[in-house]
Coordinates of C-alpha atoms in Angstrom, one line a residue:
Chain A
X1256 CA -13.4 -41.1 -18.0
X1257 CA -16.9 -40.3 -17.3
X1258 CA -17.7 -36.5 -16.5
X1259 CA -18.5 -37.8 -12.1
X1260 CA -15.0 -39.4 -12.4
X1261 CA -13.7 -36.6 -14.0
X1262 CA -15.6 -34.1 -11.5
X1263 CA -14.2 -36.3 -8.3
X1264 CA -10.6 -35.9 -9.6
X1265 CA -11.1 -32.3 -10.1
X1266 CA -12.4 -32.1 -6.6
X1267 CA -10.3 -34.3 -4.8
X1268 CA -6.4 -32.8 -6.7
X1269 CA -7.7 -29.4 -5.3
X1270 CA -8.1 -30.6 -2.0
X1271 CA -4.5 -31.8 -2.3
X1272 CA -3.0 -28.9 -3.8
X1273 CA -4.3 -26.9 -0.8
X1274 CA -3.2 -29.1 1.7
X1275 CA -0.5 -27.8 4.0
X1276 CA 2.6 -29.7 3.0
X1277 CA 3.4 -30.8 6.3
X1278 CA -0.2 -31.7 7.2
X1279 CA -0.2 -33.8 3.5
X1280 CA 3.2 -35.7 5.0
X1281 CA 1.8 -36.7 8.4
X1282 CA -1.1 -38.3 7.0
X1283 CA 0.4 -40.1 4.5
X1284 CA 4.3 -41.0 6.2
X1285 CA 4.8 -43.7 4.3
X1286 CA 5.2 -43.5 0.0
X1287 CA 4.2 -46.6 -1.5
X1288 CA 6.9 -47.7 -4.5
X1289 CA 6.8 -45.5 -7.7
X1290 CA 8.8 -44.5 -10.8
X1291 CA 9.1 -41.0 -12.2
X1292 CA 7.6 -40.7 -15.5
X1293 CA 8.3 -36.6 -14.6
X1294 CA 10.5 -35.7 -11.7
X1295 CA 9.1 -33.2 -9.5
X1296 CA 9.8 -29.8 -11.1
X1297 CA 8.9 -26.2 -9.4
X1298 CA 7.6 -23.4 -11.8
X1299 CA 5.2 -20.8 -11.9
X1300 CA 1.6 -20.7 -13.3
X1301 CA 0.4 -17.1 -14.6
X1302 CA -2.7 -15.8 -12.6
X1303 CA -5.1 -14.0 -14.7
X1304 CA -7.5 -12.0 -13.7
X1305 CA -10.6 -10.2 -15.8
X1306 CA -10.8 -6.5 -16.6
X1307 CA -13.9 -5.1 -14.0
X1308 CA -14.0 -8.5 -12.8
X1309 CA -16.1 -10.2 -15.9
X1310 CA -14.6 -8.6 -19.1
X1311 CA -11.3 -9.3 -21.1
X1312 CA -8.6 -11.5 -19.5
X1313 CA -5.2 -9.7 -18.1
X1314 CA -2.2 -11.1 -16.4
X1315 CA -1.9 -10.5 -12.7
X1316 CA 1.2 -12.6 -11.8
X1317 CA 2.7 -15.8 -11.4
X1318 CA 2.4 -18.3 -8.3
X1319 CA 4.8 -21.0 -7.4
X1320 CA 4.1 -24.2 -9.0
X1321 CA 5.0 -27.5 -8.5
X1322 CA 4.0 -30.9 -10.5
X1323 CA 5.0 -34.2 -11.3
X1324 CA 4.0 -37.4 -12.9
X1325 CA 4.8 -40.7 -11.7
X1326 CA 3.5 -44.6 -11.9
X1327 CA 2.7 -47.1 -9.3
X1328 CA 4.4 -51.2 -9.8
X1329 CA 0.6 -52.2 -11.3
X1330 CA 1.1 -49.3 -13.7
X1331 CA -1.4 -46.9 -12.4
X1332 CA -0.4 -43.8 -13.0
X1333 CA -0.6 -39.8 -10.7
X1334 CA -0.6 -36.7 -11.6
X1335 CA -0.1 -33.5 -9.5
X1336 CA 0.1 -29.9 -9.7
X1337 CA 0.3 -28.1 -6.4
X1338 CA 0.5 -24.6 -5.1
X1339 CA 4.0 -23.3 -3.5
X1340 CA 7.4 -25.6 -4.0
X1341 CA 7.2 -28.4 -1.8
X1342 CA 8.3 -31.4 -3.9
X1343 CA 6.7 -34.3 -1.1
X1344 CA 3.4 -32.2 -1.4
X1345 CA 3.0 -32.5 -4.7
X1346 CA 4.8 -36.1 -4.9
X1347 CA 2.4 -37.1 -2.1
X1348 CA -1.0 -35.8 -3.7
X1349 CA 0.4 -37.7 -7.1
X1350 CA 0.5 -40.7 -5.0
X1351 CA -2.7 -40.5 -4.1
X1352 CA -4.1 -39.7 -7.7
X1353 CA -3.0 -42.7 -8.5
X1354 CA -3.8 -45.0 -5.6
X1355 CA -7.6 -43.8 -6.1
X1356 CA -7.3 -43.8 -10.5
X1357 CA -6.5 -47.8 -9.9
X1358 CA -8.6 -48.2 -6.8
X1359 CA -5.9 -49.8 -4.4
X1360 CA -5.6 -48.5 -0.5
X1361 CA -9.3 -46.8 -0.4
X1362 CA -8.9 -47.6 3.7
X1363 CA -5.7 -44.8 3.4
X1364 CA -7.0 -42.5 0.5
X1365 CA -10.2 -42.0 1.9
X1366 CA -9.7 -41.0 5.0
X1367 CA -7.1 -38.9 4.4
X1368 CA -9.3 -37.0 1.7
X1369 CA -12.0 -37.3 4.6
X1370 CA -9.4 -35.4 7.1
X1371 CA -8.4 -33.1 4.9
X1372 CA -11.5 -31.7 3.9
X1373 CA -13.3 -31.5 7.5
X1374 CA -10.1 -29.4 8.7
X1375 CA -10.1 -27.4 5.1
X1376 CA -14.3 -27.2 5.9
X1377 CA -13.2 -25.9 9.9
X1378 CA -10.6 -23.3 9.0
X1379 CA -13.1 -21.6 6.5
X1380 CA -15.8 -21.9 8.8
X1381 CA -13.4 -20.0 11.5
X1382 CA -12.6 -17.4 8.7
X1383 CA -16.4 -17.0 7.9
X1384 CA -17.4 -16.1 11.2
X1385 CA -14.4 -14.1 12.3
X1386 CA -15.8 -12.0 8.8
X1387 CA -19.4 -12.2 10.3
X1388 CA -18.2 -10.6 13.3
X1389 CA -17.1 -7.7 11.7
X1390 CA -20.1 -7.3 9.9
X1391 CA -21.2 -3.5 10.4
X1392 CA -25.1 -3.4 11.9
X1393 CA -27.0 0.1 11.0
X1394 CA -29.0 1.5 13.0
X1395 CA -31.4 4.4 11.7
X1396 CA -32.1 7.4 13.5
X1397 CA -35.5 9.0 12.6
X1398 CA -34.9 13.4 13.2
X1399 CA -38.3 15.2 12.8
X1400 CA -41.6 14.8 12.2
X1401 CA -41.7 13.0 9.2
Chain B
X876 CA 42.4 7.0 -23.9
X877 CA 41.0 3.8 -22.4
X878 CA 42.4 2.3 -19.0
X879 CA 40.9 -1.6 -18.2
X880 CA 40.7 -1.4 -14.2
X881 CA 40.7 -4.6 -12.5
X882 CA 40.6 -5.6 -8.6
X883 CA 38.3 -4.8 -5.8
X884 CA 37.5 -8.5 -5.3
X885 CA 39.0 -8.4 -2.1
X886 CA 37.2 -5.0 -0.4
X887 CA 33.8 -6.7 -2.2
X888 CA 34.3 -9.9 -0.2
X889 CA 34.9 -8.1 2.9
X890 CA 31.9 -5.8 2.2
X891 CA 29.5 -8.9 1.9
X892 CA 31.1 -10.1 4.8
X893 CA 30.0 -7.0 6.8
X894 CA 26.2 -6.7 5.2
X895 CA 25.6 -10.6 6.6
X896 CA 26.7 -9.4 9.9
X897 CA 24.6 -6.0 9.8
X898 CA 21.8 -8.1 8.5
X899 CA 22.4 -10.2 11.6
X900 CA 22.1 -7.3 13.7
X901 CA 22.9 -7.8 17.6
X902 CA 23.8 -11.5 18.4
X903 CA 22.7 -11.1 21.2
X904 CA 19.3 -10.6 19.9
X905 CA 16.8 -13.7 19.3
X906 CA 17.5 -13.7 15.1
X907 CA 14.2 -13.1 12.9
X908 CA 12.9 -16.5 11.1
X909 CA 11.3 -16.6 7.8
X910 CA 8.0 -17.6 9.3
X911 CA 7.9 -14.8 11.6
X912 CA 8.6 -12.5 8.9
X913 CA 5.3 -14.1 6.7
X914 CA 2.9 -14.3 9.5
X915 CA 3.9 -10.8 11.6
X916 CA 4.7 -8.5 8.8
X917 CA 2.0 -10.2 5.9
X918 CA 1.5 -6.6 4.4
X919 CA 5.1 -6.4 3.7
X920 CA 5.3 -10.3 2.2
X921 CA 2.3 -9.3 0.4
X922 CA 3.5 -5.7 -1.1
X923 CA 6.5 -8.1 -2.3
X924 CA 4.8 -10.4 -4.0
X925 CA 2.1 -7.8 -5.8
X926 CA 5.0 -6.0 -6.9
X927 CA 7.6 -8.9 -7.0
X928 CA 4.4 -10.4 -9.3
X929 CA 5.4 -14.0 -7.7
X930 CA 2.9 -15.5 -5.0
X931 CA 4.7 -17.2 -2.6
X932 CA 4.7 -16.1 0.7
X933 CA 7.6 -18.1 2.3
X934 CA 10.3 -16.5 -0.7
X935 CA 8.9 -13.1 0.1
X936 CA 9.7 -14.0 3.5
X937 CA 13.1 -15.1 2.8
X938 CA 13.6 -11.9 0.3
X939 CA 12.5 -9.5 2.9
X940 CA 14.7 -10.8 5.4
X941 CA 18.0 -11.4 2.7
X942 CA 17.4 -7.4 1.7
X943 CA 17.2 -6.6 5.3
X944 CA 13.9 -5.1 5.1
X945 CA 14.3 -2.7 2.2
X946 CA 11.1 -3.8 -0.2
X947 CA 12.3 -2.8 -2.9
X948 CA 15.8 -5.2 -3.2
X949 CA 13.1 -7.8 -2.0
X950 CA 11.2 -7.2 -4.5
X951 CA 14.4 -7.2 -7.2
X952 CA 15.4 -10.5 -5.2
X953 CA 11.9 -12.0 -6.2
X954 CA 11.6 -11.0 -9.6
X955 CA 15.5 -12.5 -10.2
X956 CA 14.1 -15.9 -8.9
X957 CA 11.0 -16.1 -11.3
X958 CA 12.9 -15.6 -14.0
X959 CA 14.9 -19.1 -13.3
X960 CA 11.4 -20.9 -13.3
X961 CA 10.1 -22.3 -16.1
X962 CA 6.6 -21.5 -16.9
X963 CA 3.9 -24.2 -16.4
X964 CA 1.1 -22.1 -18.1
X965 CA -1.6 -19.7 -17.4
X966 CA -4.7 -19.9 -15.0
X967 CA -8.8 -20.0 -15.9
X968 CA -9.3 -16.0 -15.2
X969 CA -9.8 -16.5 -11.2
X970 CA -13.5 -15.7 -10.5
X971 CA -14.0 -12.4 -8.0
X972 CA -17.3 -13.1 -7.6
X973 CA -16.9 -16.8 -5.9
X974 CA -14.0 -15.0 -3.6
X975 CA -14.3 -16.1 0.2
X976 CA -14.6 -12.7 1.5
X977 CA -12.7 -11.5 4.4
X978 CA -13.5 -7.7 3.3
X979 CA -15.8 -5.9 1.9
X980 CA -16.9 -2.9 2.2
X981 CA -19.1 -0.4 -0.7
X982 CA -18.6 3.4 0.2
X983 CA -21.7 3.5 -2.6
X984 CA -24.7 2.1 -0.6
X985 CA -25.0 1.5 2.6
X986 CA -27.2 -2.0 2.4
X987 CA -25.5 -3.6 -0.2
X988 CA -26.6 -7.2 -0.2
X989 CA -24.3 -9.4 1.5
X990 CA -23.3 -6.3 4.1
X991 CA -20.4 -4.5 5.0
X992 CA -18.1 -6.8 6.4
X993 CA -15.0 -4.7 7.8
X994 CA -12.8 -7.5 7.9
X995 CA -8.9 -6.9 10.0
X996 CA -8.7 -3.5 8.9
X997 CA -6.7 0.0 10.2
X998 CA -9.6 1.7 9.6
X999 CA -11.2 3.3 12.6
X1000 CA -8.0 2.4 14.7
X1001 CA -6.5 5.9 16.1
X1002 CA -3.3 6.0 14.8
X1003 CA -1.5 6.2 18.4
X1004 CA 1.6 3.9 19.0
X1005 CA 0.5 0.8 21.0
X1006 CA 3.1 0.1 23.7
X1007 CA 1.6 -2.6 24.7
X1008 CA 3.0 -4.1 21.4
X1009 CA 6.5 -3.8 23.4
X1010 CA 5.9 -5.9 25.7
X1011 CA 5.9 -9.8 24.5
X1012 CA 3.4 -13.0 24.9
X1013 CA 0.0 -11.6 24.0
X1014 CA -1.4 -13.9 21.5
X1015 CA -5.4 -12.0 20.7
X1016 CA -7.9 -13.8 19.3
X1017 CA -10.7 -12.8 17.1
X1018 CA -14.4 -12.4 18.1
X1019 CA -15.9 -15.4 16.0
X1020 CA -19.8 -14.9 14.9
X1021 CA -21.4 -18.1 13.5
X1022 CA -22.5 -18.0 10.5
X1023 CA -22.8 -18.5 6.6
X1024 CA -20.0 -17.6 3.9
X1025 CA -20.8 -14.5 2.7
X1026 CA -22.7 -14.3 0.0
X1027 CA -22.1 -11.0 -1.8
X1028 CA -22.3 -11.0 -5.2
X1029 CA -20.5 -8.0 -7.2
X1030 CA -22.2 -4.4 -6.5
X1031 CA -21.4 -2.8 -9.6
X1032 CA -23.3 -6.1 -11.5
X1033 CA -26.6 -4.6 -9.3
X1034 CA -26.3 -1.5 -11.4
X1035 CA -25.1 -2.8 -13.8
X1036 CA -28.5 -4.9 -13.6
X1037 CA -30.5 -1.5 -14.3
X1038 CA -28.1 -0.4 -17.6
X1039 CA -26.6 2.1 -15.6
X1040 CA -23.2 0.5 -16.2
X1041 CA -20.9 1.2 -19.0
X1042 CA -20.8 -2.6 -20.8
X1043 CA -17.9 -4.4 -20.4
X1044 CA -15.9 -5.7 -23.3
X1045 CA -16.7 -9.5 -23.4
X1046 CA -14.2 -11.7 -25.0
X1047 CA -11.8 -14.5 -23.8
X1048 CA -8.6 -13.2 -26.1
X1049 CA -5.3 -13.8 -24.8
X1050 CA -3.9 -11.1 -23.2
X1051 CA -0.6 -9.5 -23.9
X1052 CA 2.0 -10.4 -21.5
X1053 CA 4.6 -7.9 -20.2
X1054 CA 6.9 -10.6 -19.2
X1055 CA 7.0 -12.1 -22.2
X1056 CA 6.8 -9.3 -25.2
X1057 CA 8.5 -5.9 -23.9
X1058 CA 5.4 -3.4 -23.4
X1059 CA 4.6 -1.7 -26.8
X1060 CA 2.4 1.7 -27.2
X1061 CA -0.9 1.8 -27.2
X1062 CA -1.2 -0.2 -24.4
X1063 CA -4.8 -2.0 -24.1
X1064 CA -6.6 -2.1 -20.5
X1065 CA -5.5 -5.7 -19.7
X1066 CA -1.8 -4.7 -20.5
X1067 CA -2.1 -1.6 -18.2
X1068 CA -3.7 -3.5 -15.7
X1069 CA -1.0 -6.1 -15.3
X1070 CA 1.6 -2.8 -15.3
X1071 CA -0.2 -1.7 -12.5
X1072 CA -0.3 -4.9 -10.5
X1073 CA 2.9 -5.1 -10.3
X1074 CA 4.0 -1.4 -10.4
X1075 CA 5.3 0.5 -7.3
X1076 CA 2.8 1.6 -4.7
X1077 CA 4.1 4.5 -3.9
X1078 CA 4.0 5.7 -7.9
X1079 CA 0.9 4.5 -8.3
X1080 CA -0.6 5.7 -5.1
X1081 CA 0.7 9.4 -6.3
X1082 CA -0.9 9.0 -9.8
X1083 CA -3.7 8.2 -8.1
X1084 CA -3.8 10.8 -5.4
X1085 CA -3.1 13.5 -8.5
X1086 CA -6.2 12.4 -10.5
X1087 CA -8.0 13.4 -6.7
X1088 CA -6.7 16.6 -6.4
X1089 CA -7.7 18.0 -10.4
X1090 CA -5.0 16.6 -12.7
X1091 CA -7.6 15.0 -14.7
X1092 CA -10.0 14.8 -12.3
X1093 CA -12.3 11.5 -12.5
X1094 CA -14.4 11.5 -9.1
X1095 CA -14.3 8.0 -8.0
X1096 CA -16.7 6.3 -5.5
X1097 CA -15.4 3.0 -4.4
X1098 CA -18.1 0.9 -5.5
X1099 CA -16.8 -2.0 -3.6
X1100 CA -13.7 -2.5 -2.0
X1101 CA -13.3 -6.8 -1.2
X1102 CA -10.2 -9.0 -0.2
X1103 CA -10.3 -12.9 0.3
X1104 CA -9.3 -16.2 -1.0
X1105 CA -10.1 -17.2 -4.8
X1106 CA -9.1 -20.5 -5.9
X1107 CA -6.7 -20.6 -9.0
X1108 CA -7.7 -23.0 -11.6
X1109 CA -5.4 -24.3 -14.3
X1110 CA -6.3 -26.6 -17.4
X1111 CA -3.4 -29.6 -17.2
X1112 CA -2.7 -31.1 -21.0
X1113 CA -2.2 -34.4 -19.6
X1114 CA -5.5 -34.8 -17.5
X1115 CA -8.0 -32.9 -20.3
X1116 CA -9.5 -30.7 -18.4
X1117 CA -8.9 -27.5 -15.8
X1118 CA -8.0 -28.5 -12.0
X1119 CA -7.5 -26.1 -8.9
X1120 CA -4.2 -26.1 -8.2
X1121 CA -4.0 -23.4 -4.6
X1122 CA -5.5 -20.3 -3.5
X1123 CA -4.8 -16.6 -3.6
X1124 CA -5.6 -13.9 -1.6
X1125 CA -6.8 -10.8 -3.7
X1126 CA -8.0 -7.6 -3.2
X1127 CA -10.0 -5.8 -5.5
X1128 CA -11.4 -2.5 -6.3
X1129 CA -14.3 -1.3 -8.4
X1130 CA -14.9 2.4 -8.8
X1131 CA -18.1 4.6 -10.2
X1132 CA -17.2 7.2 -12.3
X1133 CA -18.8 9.8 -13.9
X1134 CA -20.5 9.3 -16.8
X1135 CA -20.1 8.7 -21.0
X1136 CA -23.4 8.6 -23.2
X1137 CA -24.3 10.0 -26.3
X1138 CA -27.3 11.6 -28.3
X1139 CA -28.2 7.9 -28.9
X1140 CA -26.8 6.4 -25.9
X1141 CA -28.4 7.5 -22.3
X1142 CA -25.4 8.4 -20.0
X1143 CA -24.0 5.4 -17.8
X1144 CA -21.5 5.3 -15.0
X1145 CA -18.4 4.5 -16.1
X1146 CA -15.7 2.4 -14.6
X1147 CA -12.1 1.7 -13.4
X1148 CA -10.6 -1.8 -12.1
X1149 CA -8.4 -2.9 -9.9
X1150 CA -7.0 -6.1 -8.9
X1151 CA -3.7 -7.2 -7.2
X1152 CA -2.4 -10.0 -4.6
X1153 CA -2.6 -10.6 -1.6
X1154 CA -4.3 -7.8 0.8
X1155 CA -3.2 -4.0 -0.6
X1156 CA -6.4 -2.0 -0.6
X1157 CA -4.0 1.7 -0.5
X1158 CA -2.4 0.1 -4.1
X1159 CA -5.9 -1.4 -5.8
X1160 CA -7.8 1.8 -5.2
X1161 CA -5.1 3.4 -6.3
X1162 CA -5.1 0.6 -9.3
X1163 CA -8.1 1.2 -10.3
X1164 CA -8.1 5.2 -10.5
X1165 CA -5.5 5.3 -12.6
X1166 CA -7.0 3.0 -14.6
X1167 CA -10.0 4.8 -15.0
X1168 CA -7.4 7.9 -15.6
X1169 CA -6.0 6.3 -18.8
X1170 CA -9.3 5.5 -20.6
X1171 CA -9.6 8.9 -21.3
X1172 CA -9.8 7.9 -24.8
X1173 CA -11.7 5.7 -25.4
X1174 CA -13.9 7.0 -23.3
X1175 CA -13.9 10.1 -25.5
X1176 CA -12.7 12.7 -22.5
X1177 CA -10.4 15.1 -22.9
X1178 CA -6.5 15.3 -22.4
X1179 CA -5.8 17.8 -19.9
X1180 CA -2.3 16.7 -20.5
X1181 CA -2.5 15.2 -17.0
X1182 CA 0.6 12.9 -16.2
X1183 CA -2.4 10.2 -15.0
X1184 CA -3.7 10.4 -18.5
X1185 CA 0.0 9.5 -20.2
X1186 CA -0.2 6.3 -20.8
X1187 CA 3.6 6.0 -22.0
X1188 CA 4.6 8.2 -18.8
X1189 CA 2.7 5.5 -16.0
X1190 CA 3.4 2.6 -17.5
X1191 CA 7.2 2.9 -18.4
X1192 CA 7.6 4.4 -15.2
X1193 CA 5.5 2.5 -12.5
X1194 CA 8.1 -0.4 -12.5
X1195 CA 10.4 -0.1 -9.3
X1196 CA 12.9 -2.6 -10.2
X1197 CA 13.1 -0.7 -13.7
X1198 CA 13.5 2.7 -12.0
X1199 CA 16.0 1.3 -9.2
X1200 CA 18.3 -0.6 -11.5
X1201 CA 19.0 2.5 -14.1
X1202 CA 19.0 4.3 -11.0
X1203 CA 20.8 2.8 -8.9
X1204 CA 23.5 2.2 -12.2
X1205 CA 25.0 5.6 -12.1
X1206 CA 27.0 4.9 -8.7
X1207 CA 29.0 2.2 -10.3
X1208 CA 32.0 3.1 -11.7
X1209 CA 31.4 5.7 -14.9
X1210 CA 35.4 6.5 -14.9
X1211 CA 35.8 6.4 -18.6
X1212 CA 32.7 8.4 -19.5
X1213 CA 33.9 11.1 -16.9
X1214 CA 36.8 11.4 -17.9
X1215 CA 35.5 12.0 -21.1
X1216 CA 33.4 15.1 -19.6
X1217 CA 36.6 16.5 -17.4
X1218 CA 39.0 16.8 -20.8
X1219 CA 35.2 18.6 -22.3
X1220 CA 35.1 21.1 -20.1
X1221 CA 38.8 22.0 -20.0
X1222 CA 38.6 22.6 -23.4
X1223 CA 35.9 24.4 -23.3
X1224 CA 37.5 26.7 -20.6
X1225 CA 40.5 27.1 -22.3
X1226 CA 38.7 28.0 -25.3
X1227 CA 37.0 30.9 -23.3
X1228 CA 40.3 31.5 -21.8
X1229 CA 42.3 32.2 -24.7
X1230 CA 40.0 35.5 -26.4
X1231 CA 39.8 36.7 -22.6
X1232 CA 43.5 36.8 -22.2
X1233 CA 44.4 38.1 -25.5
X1234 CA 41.6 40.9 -24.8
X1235 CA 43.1 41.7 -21.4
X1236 CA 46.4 42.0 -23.0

């Protein structure tokens, strides 16, 4: 895999694992046919965190997990770890891995990548300027002569 | 002599029976859903998962509900969950400094690059009940300013910048894991720190509060005080390289201490850390002076014998659900070993009763 492939499915599996599960399942209703090479499985990944924000490493807690592995009839095959413990969220974003790994159904993968970022995109946009609103404007007042 | 004492099974059924209801409250009530719970009370779902040490709003949710709003058996409930998951493996360090900010605020300088962004905060709010809280329907919306993310890179790095800065330790070691290995004296910072993370707030917030009042006093300025979303990357074996896989929200505080140095050092600010999840500004302040407390040490400060400065005392004692269960343990049934101390102290008296009586007679 070339380091742009590799980038795109870096970029692309995070987009899925934020998706909102129930946002993930009405864009993509239908599963195409797959086997379970590993059954989706909820565990916990440990956050770490670094001591003054850019020394040593430290363990700050665990977050839900969930992943699983499965293959598509033409042998392509998905991968997915996703935040939280929704198994058809992180069943659905291995479905996609592996529709766009063996290139099949770019008219449903692409678009719903496409969707999924502009509303990701808005929601942080909202959150940015709510933020910029409460941005705190000084004013200087000048007392005496100099 | 040693009596086995069976039954109760029947009066424990009916007492479970009566907690649902009471958890329940009035029927006639509209009953509290799990949603609600995460997006109307969020600081409580997100004191249980900092403490809990277990993001995942929806079973914090669910805990605080099941322990009918006493944080603390959530936070029991939560921590008796994790420990049924299996562990996938551990995240890149999450990067503070790419955090989309909904916070942050520098009581240090005033025109810190990136600004003082106030965020949904208490502060500045007078402290006088609402009743128009009472009455339902009102749904408020934010004022929305358009703009930019925030760029705001780390204010202590500035100083930092200028030497200033006590260095910090730069390595990529594997940290010691509380969960894992029981906690072992001397702690190291990034053990403490994880103790802290997920110690009580209340404990923490009093260490804290006695370093401020002179018991090993540290005078802290908060640097910078930020909460927001970091994304959490983990490397996955199978693909070969690291992938995000969901986002946080953190809050984290930097303090400015007073200084170390030497003849052949020039004297720099020091610093303490805090970090924990979700947004809990009261616990990271506190966080990070007690973890500027500890480093007495190596710091080369003195003990005052300040409990703040006691490693051994903070850490073994900042746990809730450690406190709470040996606690909480000495209401169930110590029959045996009291019956032990009731046939002690007769004997005892009758031992002082016998010389009394035979002086008197």
């Amino acid at each position: 895999m070339s380091i742009s492939d590799q980038d795109q499915r870096k970029d692309y599996m995070g987009v899925l694992a934020r998706a909102r599960p129930d946002r993930l399942a009405a864009l993509l209703p239908d599963l195409p046919d797959h086997t379970w090479l590993r059954a989706p499985e909820i565990g916990t990944t440990m956050v770490r965190g670094r001591v003054g924000a850019s020394g040593a490493p430290f363990n700050l807690g665990e977050m839900t997990v969930t992943r699983c592995t499965l293959q598509l009839a033409d042998g392509a095959v998905g991968h997915a770890y996703v935040q939280g413990r929704d198994k058809g969220h992180a069943t659905r974003a291995a479905l996609i891995d592996a529709l766009i790994q063996s290139g099949q159904q770019p008219e449903v993968t692409t678009p719903l990548l496409t969707t999924l970022r502009t509303e990701e995109t808005e929601r942080r946009r909202i959150r940015d300027a709510k933020a910029a609103a409460t941005k705190v404007e000084f004013f200087t007042m000048v007392r005496g002569e100099d | 002599m040693y009596v086995a004492t069976k039954g109760g099974e029947r009066a424990i059924d009916a007492a479970h029976q009566w907690l649902a209801e009471e958890r329940r409250g009035d029927p006639a009530i509209p009953e509290l859903s799990v949603d609600q719970i995460r997006e109307q009370m969020t600081l409580a779902v997100n004191r249980v998962m900092a403490e809990g040490s277990l993001y995942d709003p929806d079973l914090a949710g669910l805990a605080i509900k099941q322990a009918r709003g006493d944080l603390i058996e959530a936070v029991f409930l939560l921590r008796a969950y994790r420990t049924t998951l299996p562990r996938f493996g551990a995240s890149e360090p999450v990067d503070t400094g790419e955090m989309r900010i909904t916070r942050r605020i520098s009581a240090t300088f005033k025109d810190a690059p990136g600004g003082q962004i106030l965020g949904p905060t208490f502060d500045y709010t007078h402290r006088l009940l609402d009743f128009k809280l009472m009455a339902e329907g009102e749904t408020p919306t934010a004022q929305q300013k358009p703009s930019d993310p925030v760029d705001a890179p780390h204010i202590l790095s500035l100083l930092d910048r200028d030497g200033l800065m006590e260095p910090l330790e730069q390595t990529d070691a594997t940290p010691a894991d509380l969960t894992r290995e029981p906690m072992s004296m001397p702690a190291d910072r990034p053990l403490r720190l994880q103790a802290l993370a997920r110690g009580d707030e209340g404990f923490v917030l009093s260490m804290a509060y006695s370093t401020q009042r002179g018991y090993g006093r540290t005078h802290a300025f908060v640097g910078e005080l930020r909460i927001g979303t970091c994304d959490v990357e983990m490397f996955v074996p199978e693909l070969g390289f690291a992938i995000e896989i969901g986002e946080i929200e953190l809050t984290e505080c930097e303090t400015v201490n007073q200084f170390t140095g030497s003849k052949t050092q020039p004297p720099q600010f020091t610093r303490g850390y805090g970090l924990v999840m979700g947004q809990s500004e009261r616990k990271a302040i506190s966080v990070s002076l007690v973890d500027r407390a500890l480093r007495w040490d190596e710091l080369g400060e003195d003990n005052v014998g300040a409990p703040a400065q006691d490693t051994e005392f903070v850490l073994y004692h900042c746990d809730n659900i450690q406190a709470t269960g040996f606690l909480e343990h000495i209401k169930l049934p110590h029959y045996v070993d009291f019956q032990s101390e009731l046939e002690l102290i007769r004997k005892i008296r009758r031992a002082a009763e016998t010389p009394m009586q035979e002086a008197a007679e």
